[in-house]
Coordinates of C-alpha atoms and ligand atoms in Angstrom, one line a residue:
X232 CA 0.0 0.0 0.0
X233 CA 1.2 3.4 -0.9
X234 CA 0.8 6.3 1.2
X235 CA 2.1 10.2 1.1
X236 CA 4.9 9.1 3.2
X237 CA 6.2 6.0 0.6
X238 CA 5.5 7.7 -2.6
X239 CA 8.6 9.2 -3.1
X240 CA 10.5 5.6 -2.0
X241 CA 11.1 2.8 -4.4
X242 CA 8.2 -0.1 -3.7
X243 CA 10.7 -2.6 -3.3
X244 CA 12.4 -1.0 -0.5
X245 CA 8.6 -0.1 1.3
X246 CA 7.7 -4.0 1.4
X247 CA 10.9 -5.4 2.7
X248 CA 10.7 -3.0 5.4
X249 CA 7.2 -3.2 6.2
X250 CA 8.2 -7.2 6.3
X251 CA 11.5 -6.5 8.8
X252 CA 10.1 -3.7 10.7
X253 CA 6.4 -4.7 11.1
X254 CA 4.6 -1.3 12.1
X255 CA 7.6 0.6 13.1
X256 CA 8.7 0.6 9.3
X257 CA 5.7 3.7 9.4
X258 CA 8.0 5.7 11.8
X259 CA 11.1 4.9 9.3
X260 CA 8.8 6.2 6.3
X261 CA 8.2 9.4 8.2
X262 CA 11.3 9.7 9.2
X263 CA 12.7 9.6 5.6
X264 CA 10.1 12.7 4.7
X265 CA 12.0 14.9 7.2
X266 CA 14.7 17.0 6.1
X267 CA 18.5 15.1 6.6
X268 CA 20.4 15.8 9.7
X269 CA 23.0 18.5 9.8
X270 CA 25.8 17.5 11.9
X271 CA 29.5 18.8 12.7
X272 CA 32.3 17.2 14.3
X273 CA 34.8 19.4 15.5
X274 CA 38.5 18.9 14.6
X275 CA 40.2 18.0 18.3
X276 CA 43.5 18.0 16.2
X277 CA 42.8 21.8 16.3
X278 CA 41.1 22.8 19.4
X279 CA 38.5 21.5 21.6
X280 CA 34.9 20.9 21.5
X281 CA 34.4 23.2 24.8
X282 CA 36.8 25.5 22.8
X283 CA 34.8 25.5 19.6
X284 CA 31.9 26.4 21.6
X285 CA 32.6 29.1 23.0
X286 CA 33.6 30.5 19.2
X287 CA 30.5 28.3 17.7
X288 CA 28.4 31.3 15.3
X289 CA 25.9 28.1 16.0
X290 CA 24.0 26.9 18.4
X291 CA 25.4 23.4 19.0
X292 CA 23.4 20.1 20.5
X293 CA 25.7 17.5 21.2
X294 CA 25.8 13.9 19.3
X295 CA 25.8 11.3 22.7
X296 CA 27.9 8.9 20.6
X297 CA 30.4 11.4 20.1
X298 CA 31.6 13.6 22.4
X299 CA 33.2 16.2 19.1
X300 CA 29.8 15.6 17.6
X301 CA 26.6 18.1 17.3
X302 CA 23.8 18.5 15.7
X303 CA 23.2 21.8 13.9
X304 CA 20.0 23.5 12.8
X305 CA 19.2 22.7 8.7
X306 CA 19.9 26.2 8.0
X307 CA 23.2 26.5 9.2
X308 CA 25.3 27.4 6.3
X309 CA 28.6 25.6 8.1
X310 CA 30.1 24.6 4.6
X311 CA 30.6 28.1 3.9
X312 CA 32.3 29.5 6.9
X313 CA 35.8 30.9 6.8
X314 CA 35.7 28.1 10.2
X315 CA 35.3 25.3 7.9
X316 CA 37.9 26.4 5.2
X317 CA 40.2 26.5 8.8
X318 CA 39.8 23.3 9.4
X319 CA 38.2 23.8 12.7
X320 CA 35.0 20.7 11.6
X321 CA 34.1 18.2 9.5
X322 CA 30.4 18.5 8.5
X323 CA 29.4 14.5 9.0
X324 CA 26.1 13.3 9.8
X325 CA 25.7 12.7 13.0
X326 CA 25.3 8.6 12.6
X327 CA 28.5 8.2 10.4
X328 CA 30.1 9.7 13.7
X329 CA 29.8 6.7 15.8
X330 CA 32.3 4.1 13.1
X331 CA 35.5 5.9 14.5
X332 CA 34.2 5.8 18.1
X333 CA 33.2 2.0 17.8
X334 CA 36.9 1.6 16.1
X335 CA 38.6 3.4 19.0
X336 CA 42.2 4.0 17.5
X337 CA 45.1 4.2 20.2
X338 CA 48.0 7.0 20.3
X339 CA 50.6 4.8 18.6
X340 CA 48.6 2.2 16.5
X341 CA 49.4 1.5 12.7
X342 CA 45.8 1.6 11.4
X343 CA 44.2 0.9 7.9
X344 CA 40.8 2.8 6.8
X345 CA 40.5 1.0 3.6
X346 CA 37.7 2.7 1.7
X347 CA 38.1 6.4 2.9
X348 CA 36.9 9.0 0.8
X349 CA 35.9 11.8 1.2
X350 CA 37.3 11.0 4.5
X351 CA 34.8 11.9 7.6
X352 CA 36.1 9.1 8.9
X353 CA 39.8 9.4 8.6
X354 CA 39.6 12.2 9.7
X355 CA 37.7 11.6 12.7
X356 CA 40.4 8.2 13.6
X357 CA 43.2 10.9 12.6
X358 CA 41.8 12.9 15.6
X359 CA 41.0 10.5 18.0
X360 CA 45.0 9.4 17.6
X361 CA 46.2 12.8 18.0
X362 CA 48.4 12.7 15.0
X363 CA 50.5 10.4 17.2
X364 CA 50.9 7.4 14.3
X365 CA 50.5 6.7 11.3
X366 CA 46.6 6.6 9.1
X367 CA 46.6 4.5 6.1
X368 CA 43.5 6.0 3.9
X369 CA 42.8 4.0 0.7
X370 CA 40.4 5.1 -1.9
X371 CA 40.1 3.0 -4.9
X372 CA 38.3 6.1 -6.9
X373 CA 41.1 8.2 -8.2
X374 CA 39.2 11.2 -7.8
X375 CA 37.3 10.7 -5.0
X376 CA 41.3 9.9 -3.4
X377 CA 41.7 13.8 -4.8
X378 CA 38.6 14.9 -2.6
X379 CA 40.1 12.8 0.4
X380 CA 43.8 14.3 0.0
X381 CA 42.0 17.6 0.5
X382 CA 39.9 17.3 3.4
X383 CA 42.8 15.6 5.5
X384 CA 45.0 18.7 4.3
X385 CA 42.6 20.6 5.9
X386 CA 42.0 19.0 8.9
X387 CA 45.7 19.2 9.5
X388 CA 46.5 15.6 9.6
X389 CA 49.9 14.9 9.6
X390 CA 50.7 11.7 9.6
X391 CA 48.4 10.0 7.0
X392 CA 50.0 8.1 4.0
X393 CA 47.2 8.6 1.2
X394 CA 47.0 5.5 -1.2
X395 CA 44.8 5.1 -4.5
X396 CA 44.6 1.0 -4.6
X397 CA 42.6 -1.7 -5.1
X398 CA 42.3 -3.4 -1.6
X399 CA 43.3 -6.7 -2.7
X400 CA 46.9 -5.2 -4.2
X401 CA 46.8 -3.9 -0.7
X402 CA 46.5 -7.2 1.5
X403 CA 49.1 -8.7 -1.5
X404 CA 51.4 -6.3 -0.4
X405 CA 51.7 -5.7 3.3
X406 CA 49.5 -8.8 4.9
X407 CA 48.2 -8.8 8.3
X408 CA 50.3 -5.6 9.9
X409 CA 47.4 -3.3 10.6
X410 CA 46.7 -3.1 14.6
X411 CA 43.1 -1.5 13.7
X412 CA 41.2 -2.2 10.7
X413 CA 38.4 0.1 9.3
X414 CA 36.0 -1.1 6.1
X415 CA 33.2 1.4 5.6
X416 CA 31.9 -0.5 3.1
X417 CA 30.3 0.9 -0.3
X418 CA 26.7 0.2 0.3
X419 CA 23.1 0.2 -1.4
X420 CA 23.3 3.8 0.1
X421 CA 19.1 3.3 1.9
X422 CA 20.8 5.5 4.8
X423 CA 21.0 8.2 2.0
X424 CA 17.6 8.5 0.7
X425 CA 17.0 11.8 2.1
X426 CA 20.2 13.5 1.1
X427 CA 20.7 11.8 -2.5
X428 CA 18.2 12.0 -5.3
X429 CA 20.6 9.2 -6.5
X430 CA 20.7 7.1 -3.9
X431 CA 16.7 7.0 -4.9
X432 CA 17.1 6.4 -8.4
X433 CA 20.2 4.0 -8.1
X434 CA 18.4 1.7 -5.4
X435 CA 17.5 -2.0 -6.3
X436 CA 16.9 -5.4 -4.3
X437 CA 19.5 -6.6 -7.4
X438 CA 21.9 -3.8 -6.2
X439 CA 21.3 -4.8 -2.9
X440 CA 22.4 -8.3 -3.5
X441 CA 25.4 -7.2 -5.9
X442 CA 26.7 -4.8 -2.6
X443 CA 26.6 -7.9 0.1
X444 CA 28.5 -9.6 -2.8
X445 CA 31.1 -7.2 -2.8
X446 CA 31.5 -6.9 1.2
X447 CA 32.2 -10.1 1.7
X448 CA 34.9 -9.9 -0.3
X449 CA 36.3 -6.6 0.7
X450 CA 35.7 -7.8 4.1
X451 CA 38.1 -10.8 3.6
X452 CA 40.7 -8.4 2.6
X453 CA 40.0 -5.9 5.5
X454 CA 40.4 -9.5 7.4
X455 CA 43.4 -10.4 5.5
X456 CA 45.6 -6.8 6.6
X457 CA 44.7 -7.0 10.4
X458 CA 47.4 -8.7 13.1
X459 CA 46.5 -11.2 15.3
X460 CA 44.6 -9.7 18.0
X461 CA 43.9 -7.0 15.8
X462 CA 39.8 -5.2 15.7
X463 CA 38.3 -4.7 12.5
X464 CA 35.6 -2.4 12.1
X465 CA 32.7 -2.6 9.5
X466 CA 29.8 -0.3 8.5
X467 CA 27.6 0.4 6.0
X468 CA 24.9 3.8 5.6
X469 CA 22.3 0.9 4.2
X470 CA 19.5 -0.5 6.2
X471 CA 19.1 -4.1 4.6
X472 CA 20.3 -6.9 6.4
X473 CA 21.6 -9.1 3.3
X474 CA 24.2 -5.6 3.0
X475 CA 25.2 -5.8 7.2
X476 CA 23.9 -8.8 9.8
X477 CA 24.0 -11.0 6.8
X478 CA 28.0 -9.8 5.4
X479 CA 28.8 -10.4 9.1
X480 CA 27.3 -14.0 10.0
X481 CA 29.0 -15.3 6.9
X482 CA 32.3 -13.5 7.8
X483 CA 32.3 -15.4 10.7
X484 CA 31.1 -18.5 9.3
X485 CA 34.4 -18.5 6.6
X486 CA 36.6 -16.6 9.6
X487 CA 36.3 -18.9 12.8
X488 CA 39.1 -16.8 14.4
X489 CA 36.8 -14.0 14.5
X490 CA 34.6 -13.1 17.6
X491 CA 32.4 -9.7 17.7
X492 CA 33.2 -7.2 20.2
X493 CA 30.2 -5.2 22.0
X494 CA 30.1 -1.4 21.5
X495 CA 30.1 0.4 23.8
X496 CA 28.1 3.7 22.7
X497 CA 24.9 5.9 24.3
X498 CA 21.6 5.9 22.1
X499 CA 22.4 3.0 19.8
X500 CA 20.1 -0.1 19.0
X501 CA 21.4 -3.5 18.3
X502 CA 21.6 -5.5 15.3
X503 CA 19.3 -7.8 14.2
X504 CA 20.2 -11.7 14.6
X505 CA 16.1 -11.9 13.5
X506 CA 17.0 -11.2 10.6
X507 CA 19.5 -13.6 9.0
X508 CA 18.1 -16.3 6.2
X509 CA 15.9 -18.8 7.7
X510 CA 16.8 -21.3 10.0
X511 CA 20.3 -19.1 10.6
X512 CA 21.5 -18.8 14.7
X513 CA 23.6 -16.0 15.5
X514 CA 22.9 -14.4 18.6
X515 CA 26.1 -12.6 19.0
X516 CA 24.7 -10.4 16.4
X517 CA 23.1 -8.5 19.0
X518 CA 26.4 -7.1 19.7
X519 CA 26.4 -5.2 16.5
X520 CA 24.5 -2.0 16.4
X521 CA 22.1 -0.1 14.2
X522 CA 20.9 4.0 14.5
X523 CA 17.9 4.3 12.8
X524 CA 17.2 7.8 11.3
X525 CA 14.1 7.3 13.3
X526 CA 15.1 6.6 16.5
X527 CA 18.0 9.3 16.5
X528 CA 18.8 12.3 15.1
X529 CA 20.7 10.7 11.8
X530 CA 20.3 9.1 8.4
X531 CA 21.7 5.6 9.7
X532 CA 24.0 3.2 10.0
X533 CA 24.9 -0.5 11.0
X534 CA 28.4 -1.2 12.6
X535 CA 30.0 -4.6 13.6
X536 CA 33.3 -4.9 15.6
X537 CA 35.2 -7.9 15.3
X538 CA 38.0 -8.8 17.3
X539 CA 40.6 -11.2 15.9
X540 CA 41.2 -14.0 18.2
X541 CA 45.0 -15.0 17.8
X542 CA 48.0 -12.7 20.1
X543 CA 50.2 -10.1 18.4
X544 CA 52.9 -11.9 16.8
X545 CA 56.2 -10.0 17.5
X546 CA 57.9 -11.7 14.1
X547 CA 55.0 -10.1 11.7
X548 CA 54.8 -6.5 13.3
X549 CA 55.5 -4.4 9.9
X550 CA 58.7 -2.8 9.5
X551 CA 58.0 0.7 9.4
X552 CA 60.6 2.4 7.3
X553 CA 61.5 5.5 5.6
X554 CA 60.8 3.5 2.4
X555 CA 64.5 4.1 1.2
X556 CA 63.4 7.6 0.3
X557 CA 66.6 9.6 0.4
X558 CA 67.1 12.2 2.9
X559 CA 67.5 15.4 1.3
X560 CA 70.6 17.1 0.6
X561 CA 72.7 19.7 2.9
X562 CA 71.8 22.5 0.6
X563 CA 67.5 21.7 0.9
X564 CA 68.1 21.4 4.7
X565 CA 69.5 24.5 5.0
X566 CA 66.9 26.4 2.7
X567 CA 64.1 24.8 5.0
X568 CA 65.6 26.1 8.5
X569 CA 65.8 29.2 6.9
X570 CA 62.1 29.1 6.3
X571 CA 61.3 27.9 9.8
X572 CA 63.4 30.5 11.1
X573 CA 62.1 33.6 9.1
X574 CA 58.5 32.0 9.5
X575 CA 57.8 30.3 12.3
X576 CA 58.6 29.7 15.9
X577 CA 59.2 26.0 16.0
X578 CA 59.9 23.4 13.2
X579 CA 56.8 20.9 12.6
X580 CA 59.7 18.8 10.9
X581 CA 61.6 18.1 14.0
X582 CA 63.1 14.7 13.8
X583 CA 61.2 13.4 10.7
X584 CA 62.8 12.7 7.8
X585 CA 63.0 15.7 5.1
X586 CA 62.5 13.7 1.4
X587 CA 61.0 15.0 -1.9
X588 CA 58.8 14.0 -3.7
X589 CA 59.0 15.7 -7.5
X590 CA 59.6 19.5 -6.2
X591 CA 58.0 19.0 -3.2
X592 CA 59.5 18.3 0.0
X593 CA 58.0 16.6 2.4
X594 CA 58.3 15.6 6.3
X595 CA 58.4 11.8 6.3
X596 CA 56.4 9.3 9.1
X597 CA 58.3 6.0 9.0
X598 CA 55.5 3.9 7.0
X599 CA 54.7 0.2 5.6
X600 CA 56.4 -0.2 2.6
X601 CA 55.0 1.9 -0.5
X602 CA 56.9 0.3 -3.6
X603 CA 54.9 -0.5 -6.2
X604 CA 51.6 0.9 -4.8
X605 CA 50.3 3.9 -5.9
X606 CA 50.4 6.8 -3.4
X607 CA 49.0 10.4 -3.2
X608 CA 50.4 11.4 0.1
X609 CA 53.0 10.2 2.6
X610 CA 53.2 12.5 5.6
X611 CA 53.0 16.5 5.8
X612 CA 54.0 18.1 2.4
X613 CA 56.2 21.0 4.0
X614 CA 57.2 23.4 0.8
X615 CA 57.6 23.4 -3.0
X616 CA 61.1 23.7 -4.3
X617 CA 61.8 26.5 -6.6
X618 CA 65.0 26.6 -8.0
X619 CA 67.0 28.3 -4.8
X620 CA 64.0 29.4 -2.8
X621 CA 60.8 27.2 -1.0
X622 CA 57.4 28.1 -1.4
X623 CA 55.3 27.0 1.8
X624 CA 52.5 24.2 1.0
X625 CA 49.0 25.0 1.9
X626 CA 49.0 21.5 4.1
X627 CA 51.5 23.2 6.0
X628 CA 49.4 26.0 7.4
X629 CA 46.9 24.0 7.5
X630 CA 49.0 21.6 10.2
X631 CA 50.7 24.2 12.1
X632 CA 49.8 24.1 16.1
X633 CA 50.0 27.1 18.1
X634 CA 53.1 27.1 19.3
X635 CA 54.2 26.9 15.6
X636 CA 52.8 30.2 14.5
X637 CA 54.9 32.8 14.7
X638 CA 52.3 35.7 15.5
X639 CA 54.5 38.4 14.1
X640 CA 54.1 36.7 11.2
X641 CA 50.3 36.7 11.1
X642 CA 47.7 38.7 9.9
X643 CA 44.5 38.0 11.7
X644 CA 41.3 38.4 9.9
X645 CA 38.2 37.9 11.6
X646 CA 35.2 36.1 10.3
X647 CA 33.3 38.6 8.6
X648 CA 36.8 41.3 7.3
X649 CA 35.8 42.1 4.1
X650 CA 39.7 41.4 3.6
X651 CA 38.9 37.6 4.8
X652 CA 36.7 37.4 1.4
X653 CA 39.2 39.1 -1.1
X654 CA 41.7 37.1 0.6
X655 CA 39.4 33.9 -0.1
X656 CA 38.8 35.2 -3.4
X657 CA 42.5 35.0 -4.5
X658 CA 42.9 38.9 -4.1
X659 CA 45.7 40.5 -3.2
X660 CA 45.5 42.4 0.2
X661 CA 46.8 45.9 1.0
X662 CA 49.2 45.6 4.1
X663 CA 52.0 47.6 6.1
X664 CA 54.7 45.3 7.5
X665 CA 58.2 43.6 7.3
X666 CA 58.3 41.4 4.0
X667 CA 58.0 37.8 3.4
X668 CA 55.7 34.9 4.3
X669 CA 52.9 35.4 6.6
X670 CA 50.3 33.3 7.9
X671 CA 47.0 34.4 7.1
X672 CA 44.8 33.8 10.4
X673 CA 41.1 33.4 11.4
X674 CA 40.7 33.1 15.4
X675 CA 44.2 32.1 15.4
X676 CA 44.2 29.6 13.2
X677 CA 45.9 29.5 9.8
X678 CA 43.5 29.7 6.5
X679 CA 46.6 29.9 4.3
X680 CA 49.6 31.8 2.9
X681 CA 50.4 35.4 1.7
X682 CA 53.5 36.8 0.7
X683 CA 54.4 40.6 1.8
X684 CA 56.7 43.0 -0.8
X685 CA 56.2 46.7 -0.3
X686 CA 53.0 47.0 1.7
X687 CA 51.5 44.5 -0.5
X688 CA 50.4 40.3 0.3
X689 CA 50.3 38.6 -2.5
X690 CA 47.9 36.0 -2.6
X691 CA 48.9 32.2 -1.9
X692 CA 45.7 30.8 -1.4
X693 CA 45.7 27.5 -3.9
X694 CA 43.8 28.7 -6.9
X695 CA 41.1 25.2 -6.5
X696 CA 40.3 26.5 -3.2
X697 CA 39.4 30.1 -4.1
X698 CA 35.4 31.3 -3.8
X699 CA 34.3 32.1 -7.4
Ligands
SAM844 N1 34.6 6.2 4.8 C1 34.2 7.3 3.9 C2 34.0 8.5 4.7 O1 33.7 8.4 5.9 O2 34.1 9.7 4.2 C3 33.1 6.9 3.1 C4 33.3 5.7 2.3 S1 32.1 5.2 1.1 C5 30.9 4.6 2.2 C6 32.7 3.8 0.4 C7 33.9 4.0 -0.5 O3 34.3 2.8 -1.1 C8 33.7 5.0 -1.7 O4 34.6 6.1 -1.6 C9 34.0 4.2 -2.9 O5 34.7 4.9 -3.9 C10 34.8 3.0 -2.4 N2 34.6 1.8 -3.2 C11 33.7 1.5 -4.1 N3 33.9 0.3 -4.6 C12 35.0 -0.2 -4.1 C13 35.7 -1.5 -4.2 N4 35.3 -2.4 -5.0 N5 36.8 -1.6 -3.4 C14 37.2 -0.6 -2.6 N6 36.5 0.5 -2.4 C15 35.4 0.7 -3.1

């Protein structure tokens, strides 16, 4: 039966959740009238969430599954805030916020996010480790990869090494090294219906069935790069069980030396053992979790934790190397302490490796071996080199911490400077001052570069970035 609230979903879709759901599956069809949930997460690598507040231009309702998480009013226009292009949030729907949390990275882990773009999620395991290891975030999609390399520049994250592979090439190459596994799996998208006219169009029971097909696989892989004793994360934005309770009582079925973890998060419902294929007993499933966009404030999301069972073995932790990329020479050195020392008050390259990549050089994290698989980013890319001279890389502002920034070398802007907008723009800004770089700053925090020559900033601010 159609009514007002199922017209605009697929029929398909209506019945198998009227079938799962019973008479709740009414409250899910209302709920997927309403408008989508607006949600932030603020960027701990930057400042904190009590921080953030007190700066907020919005009122802010916190996420309880996240504790950098809040909910935002629809018409907040956060995307367009000279806050966002600092890098102080990520705008993530508020259910997507609990994957990270349920993964729980530790300060010092190696871990593995293996489908990351456009990477709310990286970023969010990036935070919640402080910039203390090393992220590995694949994206298969070249130019989704792009759109990942971006946001993580902007969030400041320092320590991610950015690959573009197939996951299978991945598992081939490094095996099971990763202490903490995430697969965010590419889904039949039902958790998107009210953000995505083409998550509408695109939906199927087929494409349902063609997804689970492809989890499982990608799952094995995910499997396949974790340690013994390692915990693998897995989530999907869909609601259909074949796509999430289904992928997981099969993993375990094929993957005896997997047992699911319970997590550990306020306002989330468990998964649904009910609904495996006939005559299938899982009950553990209960320790996987659902939010349902009408239960919480969110478009939805299932998530499974899975601890392997076996004990670190100390003869397969991964070699963590500088890759036998060469250090740089005496003469490259010397032109970036001159940099640090004419702009800045402390070197974010202390005791990492200066390499180059091309003409850029870069400050190296000791990483899993890279040969042979293709990678957009390893580390913080410091400067470009330019014959005898180094032009500063928009990553670095981005990553600078306070004690960083030399504030001599600053212009502050505040939010709504006209200046802040030419700036943005790719305008030059008039200016008195000693020449040279300068840090172009909003609340403190870095928005990008300028370059000062007789009263003058010329405008560094990448040309991709700039408002039309
Ligand atoms: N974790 C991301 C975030 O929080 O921003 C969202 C990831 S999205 C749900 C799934 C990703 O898987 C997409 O970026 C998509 O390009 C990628 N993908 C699609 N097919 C894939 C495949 N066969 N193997 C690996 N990744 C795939």
């Amino acid at each position: 039966m159609q009514t007002s609230e199922t017209a605009a979903l697929p029929q398909v879709f209506v019945e198998r959740m009227r079938k799962l759901l019973g008479p709740e599956a009414e409250a899910l069809f209302a709920a997927l009238q309403a408008n989508p949930v607006t949600g932030l997460r603020v960027n701990t690598l930057k400042l904190s969430s009590k921080r953030f507040a007190e700066i907020s231009p919005w009122p802010l309702k916190p996420v309880p599954w996240c504790p950098a998480g809040f909910v935002l009013s629809t018409d907040a226009q956060a995307g367009k805030h000279p806050f966002h292009a600092v890098g102080l949030y990520y705008l993530q729907e508020p259910s997507a916020m609990a994957v990270a949390e349920a993964l729980a990275p530790q300060a010092g882990e190696l871990v593995l996010d293996l489908a990351a773009a456009p990477g709310g999620k990286a970023g969010h395991l990036s935070a919640l480790m402080n910039n203390q290891s090393v992220i590995v975030a694949n994206e298969v999609n070249r130019a989704r990869a792009r759109a990942l390399t971006q946001n993580l520049e902007r969030l400041g994250v320092r320590k991610a090494v950015i690959t573009n592979e197939k996951p299978r090439r991945l598992a081939r190459a490094w095996g099971a090294i990763f202490d903490r596994v995430l697969l965010d799996a590419p889904c039949s998208g039902e958790g998107l219906f009210r953000k995505s006219a083409d998550a509408l169009e695109m939906w199927s029971e087929n494409n349902v069935l063609a997804c689970a097909k492809r989890q499982d696989s990608l799952l094995d892989e995910a499997a396949a790069l974790l340690r013994p004793g390692g915990v693998l994360v897995y989530s999907t934005c869909t609601f259909a069980p074949e796509e999430n309770e289904q992928v997981i009582a099969a993993f375990l079925d094929r993957h005896p030396d997997f047992v699911l973890q319970s997590i550990d998060l306020a306002g989330v419902a468990p998964g649904r053992p009910d609904w495996l294929a006939a005559g299938v007993q899982k009950p553990a499933l209960t320790k996987t979790v659902r939010l349902w966009p009408q239960l919480i404030a969110g478009e939805g999301h299932f998530i499974a934790k899975l601890q392997h069972r076996g004990e670190p073995d100390a003869n397969i932790r991964p070699e963590l190397s500088n890759n036998g990329f060469k250090p740089v020479s005496g003469q490259l050195k010397t032109l970036w302490q001159r940099l640090v020392k004419t702009t800045l008050s402390a070197d974010p390259a202390q005791g990492r490796q200066l390499t180059t990549f091309g003409e850029q050089l870069y400050a190296l994290p000791k990483t899993p071996h890279l040969s042979g698989l293709r990678t957009m980013r390893a580390g913080l890319w410091l400067a470009t080199i330019k014959k005898d001279r180094l032009i500063p890389s928009h990553s670095l502002a981005l990553a600078l911490k306070a004690n960083e920034i030399d504030r001599e070398k600053t212009l502050e802007l505040s939010p709504n400077d006209p200046r802040l907008k030419q700036y943005l723009q790719g305008h030059p800004l008039d200016d008195k001052g000693e020449d040279g770089w300068l840090l172009i700053t909003v609340a403190g925090f870095p928005i990008g570069w300028g370059r000062r020559a007789k009263s003058i900033i010329k405008n560094a601010y990448p040309k991709g970035l700039r408002l039309a």
